[in-house]
CSV table of C-alpha atoms in Angstrom, one decimal:
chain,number,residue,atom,x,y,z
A,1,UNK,CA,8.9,-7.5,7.2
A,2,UNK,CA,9.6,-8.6,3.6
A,3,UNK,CA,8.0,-8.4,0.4
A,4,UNK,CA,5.8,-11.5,0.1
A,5,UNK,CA,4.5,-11.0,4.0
A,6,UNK,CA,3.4,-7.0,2.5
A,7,UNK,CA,2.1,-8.4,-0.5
A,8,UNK,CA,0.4,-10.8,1.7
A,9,UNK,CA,-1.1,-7.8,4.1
A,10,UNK,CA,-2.2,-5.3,1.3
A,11,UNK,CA,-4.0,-8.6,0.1
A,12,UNK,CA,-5.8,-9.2,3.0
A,13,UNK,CA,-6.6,-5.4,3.0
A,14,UNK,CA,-7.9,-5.7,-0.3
A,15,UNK,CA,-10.1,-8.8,0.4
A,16,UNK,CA,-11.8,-7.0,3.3
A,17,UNK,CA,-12.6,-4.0,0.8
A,18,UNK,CA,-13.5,-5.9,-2.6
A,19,UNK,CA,-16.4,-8.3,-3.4
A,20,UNK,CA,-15.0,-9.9,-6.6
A,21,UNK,CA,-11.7,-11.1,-5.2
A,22,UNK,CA,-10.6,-12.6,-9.1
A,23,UNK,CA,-9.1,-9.2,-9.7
A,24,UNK,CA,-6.6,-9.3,-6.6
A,25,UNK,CA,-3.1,-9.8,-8.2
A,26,UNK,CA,0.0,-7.9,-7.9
A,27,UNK,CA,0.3,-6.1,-11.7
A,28,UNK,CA,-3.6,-5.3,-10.7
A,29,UNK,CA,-4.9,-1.5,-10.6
A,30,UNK,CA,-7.3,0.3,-9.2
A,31,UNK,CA,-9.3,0.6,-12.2
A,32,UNK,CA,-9.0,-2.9,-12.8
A,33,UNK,CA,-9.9,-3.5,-9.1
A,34,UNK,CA,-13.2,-0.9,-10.0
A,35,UNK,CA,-12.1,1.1,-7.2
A,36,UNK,CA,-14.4,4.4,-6.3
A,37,UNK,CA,-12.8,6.8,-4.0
A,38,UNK,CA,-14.2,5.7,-1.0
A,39,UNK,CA,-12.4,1.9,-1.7
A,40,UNK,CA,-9.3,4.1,-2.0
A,41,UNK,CA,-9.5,6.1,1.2
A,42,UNK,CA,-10.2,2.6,3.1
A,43,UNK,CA,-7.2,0.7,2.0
A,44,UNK,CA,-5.2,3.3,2.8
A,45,UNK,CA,-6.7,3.7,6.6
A,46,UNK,CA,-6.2,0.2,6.3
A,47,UNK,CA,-3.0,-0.1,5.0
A,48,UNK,CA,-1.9,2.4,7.4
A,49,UNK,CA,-3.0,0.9,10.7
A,50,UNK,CA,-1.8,-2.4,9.4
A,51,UNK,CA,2.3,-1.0,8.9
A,52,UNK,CA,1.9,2.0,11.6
A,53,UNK,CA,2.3,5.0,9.2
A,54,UNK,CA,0.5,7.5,7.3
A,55,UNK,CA,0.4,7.8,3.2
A,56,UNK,CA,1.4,10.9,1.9
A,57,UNK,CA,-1.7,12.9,1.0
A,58,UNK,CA,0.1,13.7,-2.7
A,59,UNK,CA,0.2,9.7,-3.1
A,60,UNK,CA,-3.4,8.9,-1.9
A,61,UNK,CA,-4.4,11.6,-4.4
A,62,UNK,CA,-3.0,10.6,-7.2
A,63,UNK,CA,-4.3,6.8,-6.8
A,64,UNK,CA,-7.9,8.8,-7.0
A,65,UNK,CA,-7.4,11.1,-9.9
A,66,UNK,CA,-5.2,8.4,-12.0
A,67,UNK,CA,-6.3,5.0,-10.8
A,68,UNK,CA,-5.3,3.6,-14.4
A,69,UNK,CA,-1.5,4.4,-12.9
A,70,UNK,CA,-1.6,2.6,-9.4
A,71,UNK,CA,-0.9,-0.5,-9.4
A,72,UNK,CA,-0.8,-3.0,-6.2
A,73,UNK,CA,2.8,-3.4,-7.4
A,74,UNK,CA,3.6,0.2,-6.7
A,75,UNK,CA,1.7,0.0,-3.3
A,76,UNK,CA,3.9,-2.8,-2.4
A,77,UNK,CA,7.0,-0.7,-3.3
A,78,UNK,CA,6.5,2.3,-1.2
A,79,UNK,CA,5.4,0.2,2.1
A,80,UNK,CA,9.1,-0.9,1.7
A,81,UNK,CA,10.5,2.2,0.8
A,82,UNK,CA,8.4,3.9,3.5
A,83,UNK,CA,9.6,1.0,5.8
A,84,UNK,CA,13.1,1.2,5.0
A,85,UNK,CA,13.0,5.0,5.9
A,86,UNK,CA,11.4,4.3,8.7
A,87,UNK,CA,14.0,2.3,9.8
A,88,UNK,CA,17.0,4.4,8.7
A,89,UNK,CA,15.2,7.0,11.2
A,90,UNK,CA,15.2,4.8,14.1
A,91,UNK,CA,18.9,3.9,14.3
A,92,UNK,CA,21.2,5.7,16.4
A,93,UNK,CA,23.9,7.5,14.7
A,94,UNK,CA,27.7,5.8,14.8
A,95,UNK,CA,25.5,2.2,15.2
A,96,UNK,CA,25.6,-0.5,12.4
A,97,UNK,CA,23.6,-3.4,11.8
């Protein structure tokens, strides 16, 4: 999957979760989203379900206690990072692609 079809996904997440969809933009975060905790947790089950794998606990924790610092941006970032070690996982040693 690429970038813009994640960006598009944690979008569609976020539209779900959030009544004011103005806010919804890439540089956004979760304060300027005026994200409680709960709106948190829920786009991260959703998130999750969506890409079929878990965020880190340390990384869902830290978008509560510091929303000012998570930005949609940085959600983006580690569904591909987390996707490309995914990957790296699933090929077979002495294969290339």
């Amino acid at each position: 999957m690429n970038r813009e079809e994640i960006k598009q996904k944690v979008f569609d997440a976020l539209g779900i979760i959030l009544v004011d969809k103005s806010m919804i933009h890439e540089g956004a975060t979760f304060i300027d989203l005026a994200f409680e905790d709960d709106d948190t947790e829920c786009l991260f089950a959703a998130l999750g379900d969506v890409f079929n794998f878990a965020f880190p606990d340390q990384i869902k924790e830290q978008a509560i206690t510091k929303p000012e610092d998570f930005s949609l941006h940085m959600i983006i970032e580690l569904i591909l990072l987390m996707g490309n070690e995914g990957n790296k996982t699933r090929i077979k040693p002495g294969h290339r692609h």
